[in-house]
mmCIF file of C-alpha atoms and ligand atoms in Angstrom:
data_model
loop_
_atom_site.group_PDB
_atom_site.id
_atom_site.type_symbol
_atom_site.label_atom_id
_atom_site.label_comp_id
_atom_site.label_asym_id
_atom_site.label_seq_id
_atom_site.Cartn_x
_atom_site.Cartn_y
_atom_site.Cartn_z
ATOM 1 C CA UNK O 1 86.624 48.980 27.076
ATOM 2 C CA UNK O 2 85.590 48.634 30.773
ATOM 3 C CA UNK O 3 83.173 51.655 31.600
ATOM 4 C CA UNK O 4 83.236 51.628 35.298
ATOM 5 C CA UNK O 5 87.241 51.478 35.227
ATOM 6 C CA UNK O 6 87.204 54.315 32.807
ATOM 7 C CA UNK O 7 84.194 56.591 34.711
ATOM 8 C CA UNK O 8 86.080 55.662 37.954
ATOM 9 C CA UNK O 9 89.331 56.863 37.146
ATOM 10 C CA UNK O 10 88.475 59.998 35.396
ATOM 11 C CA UNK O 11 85.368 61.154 37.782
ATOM 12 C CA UNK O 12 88.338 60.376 41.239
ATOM 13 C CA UNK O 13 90.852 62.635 39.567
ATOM 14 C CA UNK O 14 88.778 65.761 39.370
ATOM 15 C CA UNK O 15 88.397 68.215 41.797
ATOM 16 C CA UNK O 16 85.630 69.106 43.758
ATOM 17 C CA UNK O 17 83.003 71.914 42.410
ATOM 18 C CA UNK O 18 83.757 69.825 38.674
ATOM 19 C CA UNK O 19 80.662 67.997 37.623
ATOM 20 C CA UNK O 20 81.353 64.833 35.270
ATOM 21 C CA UNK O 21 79.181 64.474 32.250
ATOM 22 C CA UNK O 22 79.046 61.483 30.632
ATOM 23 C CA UNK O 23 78.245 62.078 26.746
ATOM 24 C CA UNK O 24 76.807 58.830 25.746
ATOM 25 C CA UNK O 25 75.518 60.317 22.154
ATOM 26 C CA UNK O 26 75.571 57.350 19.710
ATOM 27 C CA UNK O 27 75.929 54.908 22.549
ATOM 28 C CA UNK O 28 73.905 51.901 23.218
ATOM 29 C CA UNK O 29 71.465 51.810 26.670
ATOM 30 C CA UNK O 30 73.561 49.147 28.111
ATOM 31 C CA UNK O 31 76.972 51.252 28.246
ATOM 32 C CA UNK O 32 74.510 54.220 30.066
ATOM 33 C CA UNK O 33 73.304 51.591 32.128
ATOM 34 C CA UNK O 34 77.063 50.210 33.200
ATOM 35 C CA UNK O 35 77.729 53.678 34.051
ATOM 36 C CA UNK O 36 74.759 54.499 35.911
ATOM 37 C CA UNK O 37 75.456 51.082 38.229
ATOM 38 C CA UNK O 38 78.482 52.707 38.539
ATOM 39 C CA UNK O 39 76.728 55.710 40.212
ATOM 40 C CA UNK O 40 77.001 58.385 37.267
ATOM 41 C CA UNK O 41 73.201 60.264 36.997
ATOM 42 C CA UNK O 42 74.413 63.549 34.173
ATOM 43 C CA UNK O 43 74.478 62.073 31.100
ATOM 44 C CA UNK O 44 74.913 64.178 27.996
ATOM 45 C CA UNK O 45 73.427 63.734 24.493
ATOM 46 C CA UNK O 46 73.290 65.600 21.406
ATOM 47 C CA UNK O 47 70.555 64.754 19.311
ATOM 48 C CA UNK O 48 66.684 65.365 20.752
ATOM 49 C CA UNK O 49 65.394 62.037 19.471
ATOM 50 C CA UNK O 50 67.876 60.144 20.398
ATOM 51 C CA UNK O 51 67.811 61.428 24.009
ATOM 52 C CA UNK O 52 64.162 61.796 24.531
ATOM 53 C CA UNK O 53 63.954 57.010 23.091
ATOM 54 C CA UNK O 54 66.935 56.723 25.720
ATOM 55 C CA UNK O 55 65.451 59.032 28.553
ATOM 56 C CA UNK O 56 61.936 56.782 27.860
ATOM 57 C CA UNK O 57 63.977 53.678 28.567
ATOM 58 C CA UNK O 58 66.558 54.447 31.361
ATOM 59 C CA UNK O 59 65.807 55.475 35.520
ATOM 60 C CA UNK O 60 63.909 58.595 35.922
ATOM 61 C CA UNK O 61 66.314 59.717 38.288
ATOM 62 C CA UNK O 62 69.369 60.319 35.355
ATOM 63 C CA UNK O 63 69.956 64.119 34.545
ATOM 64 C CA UNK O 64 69.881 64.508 30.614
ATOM 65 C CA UNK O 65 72.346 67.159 29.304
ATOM 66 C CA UNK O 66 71.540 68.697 25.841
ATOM 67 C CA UNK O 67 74.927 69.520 24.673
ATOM 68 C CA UNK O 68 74.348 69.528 20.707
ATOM 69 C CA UNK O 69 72.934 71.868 18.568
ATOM 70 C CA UNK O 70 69.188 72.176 19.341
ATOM 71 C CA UNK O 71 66.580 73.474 16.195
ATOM 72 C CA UNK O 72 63.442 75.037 17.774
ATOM 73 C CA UNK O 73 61.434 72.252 16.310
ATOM 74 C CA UNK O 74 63.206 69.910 18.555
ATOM 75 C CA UNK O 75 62.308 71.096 21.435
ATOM 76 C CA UNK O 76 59.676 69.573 22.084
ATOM 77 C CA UNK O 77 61.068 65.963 22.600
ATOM 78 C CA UNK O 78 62.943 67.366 25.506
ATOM 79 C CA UNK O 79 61.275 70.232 27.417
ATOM 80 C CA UNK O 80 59.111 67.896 29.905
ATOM 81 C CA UNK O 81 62.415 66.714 31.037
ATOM 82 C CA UNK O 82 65.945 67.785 30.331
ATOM 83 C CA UNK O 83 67.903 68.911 33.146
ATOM 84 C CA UNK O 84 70.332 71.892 31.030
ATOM 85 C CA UNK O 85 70.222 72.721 27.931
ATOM 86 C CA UNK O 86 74.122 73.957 27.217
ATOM 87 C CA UNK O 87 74.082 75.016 23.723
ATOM 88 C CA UNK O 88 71.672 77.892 23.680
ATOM 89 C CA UNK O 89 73.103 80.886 21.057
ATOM 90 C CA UNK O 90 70.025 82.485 20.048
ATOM 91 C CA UNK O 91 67.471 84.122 21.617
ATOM 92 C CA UNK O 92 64.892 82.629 19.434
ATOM 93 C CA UNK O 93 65.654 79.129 20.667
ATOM 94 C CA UNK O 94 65.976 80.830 24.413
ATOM 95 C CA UNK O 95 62.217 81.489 23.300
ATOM 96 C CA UNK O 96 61.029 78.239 22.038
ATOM 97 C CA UNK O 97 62.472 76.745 25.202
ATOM 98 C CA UNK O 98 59.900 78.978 27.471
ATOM 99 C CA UNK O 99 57.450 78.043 25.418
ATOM 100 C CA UNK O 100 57.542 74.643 25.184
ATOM 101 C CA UNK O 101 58.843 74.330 29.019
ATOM 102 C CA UNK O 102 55.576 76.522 30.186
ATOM 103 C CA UNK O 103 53.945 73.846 29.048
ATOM 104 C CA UNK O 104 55.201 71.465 31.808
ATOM 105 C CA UNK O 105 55.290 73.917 34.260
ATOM 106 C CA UNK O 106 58.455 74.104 34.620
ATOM 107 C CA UNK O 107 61.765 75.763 33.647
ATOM 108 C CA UNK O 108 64.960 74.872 32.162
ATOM 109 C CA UNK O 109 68.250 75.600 32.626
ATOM 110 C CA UNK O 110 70.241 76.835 29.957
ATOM 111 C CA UNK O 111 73.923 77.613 29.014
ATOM 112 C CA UNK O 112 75.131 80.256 26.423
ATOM 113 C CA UNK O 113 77.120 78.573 24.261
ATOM 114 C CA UNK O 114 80.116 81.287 23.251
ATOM 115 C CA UNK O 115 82.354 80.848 20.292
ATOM 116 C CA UNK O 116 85.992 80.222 21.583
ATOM 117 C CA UNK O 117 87.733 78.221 18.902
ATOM 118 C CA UNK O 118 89.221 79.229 15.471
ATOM 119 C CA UNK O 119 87.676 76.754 13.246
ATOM 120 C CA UNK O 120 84.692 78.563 11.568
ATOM 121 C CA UNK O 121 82.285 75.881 11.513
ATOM 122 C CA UNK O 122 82.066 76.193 15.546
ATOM 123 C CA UNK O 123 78.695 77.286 16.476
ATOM 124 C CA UNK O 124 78.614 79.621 19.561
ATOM 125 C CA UNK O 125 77.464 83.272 20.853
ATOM 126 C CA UNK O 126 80.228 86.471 20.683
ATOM 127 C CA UNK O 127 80.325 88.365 23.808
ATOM 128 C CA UNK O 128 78.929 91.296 21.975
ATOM 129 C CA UNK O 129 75.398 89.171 20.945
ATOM 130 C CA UNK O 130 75.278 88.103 24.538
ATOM 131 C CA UNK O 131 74.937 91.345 25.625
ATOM 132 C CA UNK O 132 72.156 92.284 22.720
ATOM 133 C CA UNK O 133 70.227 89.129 23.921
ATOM 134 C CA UNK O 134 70.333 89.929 27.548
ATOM 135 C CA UNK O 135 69.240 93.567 26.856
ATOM 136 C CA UNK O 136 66.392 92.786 24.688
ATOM 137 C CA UNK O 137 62.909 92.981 25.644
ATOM 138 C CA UNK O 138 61.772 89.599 24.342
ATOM 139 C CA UNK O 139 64.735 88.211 26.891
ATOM 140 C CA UNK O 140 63.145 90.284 30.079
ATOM 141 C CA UNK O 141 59.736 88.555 29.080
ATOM 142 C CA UNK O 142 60.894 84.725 29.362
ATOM 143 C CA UNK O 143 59.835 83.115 32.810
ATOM 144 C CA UNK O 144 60.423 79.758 31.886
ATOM 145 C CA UNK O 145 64.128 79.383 31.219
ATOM 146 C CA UNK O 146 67.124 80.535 33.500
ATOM 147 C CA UNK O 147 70.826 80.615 32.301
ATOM 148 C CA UNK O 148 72.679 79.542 34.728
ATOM 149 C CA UNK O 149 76.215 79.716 33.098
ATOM 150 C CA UNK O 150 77.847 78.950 29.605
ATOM 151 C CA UNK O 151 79.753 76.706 28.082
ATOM 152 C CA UNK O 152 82.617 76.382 24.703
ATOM 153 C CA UNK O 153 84.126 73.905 23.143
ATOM 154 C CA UNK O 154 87.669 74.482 22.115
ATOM 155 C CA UNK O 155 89.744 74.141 18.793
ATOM 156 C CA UNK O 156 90.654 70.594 18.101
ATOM 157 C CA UNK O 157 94.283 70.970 18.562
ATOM 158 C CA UNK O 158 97.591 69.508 19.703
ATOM 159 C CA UNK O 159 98.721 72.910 21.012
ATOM 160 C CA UNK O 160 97.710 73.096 24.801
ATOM 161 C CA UNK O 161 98.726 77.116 24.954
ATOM 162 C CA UNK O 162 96.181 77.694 22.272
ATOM 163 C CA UNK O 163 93.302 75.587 24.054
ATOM 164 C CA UNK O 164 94.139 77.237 27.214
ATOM 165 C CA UNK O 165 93.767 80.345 26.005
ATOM 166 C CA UNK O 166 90.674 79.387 24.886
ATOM 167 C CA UNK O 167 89.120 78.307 27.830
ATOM 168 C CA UNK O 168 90.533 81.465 29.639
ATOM 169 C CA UNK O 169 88.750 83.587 27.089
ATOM 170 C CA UNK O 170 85.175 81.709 27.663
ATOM 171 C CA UNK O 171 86.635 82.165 31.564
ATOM 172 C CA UNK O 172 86.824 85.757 30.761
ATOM 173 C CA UNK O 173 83.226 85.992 29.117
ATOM 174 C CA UNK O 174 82.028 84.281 32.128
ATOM 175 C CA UNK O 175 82.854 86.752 34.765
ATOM 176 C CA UNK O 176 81.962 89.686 32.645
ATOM 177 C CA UNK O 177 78.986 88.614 31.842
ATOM 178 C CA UNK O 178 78.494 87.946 35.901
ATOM 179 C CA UNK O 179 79.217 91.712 36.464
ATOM 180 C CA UNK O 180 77.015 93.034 34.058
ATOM 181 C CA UNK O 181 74.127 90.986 34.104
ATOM 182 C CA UNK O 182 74.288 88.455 36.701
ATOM 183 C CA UNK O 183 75.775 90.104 39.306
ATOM 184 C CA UNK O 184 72.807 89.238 42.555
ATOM 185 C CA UNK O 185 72.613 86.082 40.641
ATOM 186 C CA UNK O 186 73.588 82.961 42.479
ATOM 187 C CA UNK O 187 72.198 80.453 40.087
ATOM 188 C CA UNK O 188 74.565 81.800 37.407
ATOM 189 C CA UNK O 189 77.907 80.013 38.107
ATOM 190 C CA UNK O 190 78.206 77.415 35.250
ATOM 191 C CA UNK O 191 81.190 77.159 33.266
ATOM 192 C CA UNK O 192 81.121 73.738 30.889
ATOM 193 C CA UNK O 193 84.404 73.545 28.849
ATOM 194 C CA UNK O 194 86.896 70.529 28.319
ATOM 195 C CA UNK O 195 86.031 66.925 26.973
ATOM 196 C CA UNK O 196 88.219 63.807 26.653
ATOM 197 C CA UNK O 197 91.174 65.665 25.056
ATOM 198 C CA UNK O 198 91.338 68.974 27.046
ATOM 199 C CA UNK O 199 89.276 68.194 30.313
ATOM 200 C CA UNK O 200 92.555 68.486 32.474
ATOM 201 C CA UNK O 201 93.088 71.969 30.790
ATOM 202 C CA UNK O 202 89.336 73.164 31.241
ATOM 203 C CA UNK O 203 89.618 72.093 34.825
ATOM 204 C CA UNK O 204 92.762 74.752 35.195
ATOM 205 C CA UNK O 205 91.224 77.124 33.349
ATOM 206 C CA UNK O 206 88.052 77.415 35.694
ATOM 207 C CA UNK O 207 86.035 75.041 34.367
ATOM 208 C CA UNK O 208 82.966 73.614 36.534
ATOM 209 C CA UNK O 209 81.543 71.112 34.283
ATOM 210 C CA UNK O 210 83.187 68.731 32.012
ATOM 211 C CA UNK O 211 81.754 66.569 29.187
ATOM 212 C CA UNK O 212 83.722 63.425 28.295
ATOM 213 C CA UNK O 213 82.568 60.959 26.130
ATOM 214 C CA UNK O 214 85.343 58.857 24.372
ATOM 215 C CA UNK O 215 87.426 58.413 27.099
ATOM 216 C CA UNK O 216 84.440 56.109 29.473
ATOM 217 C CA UNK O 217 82.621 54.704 26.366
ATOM 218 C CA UNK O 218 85.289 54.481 23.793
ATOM 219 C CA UNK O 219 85.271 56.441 20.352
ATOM 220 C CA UNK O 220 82.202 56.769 18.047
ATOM 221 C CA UNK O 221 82.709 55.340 14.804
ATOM 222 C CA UNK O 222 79.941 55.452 12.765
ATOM 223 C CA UNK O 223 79.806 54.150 8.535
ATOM 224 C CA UNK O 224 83.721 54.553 9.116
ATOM 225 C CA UNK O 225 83.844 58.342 10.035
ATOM 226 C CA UNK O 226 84.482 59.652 13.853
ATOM 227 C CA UNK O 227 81.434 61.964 15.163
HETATM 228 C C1 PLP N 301 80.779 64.773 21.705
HETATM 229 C C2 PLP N 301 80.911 65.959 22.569
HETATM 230 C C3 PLP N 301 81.676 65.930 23.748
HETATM 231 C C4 PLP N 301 82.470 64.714 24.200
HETATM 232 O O1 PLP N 301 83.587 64.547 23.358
HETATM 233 P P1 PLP N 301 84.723 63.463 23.703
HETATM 234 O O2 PLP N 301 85.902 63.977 22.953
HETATM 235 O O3 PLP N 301 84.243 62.165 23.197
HETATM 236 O O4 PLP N 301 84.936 63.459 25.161
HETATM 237 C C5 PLP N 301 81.692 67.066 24.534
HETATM 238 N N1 PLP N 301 81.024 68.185 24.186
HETATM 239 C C6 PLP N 301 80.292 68.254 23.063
HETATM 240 C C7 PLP N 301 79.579 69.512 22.740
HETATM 241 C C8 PLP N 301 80.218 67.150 22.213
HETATM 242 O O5 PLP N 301 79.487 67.239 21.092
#
């Protein structure tokens, strides 16, 4: 597995206006660090610990990408520095991000995470609890967070036309939710969809982020079971 041939071939053949993230979840520092002599800075992790040990260790100029599920007590390990959070569905968390990111003085980027695939276990947002979030008082009082975009993650499937569709649908949710709420809003131009599988899709689809892991640092096996 040779990182800088992988991260080189994949990050030449996208367009322009697609931003690679590497997801180095489960990976060791080194593999980050092959990468990042390579000249890759957005890295993207899932777990809050796990980021905040490797963020401790690694240059200070390396974007970290929260693309996991985040639980409001986790927060904390990130808010003085992640770059975008891209898995925000609830306004609650939306909240605890504020809060925690007020205390830095700063604020954080966030994606709504929208539930595009079939499989039920997906996490994600509907369109219709979007809206209730964005209309909600608690929303209009948060001056520490700005969503910039959002972001899906498709069914795990061999059939392209049903991925595509997908991604058209989060596509779809994207430029509604542009209209209605985002409209004077230049910040708000995110769309994060594809990963190793489906990338090439997401990118026809729209896409402006991608997050590929297995493809530039090989596939996760841990005690025997792919994560
Ligand atoms: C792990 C993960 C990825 C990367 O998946 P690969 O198939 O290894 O490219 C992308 N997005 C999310 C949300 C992930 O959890």
């Amino acid at each position: 597995m040779n990182i800088n041939e992988n991260i080189e071939r994949i990050a030449s053949g996208l367009p322009k206006g697609v931003k690679l993230i590497a997801v180095s979840k489960t990976k060791p520092i080194e593999d980050i660090q092959a990468a990042y002599d390579w000249g890759q800075r957005a890295f993207g992790e899932n777990r809050p610990q796990e980021m905040a040990s490797k963020y401790r260790i690694l240059p200070k100029d390396i974007e970290w990408h929260m693309i996991g599920q985040l639980q409001e007590k986790n927060v904390k390990y990130i808010a003085s520095f992640v770059h975008l959070v891209h898995s925000v569905d609830h306004l609650k968390l939306l909240s605890k991000l504020d809060k925690e990111a007020f205390k830095y003085g700063r604020c954080i980027d966030c994606l709504l995470e929208f539930h595009i695939a079939e499989e039920l276990t997906k996490s994600g947002l509907t369109y219709e609890q979007a809206v209730e979030m964005l209309e909600s008082e608690v929303y209009r009082t948060l001056r520490n967070v700005k969503i910039t975009g959002v972001m899906g993650i498709a069914t795990y499937t061999e059939n392209t036309d049903q991925v595509r569709m997908e991604f058209r649908h989060l596509k779809q949710i994207f430029d509604r939710l542009k209209d209605r709420f985002f409209a004077e809003d230049r910040a708000f131009k995110e769309i994060s969809m594809g990963m190793s599988g489906d990338y090439r899709i997401a990118i026809e689809e729209g896409c402006t982020m991608v997050r590929i892991g297995s493809s530039i640092f090989g596939s996760r096996l841990l005690k025997n079971k792919l994560i």
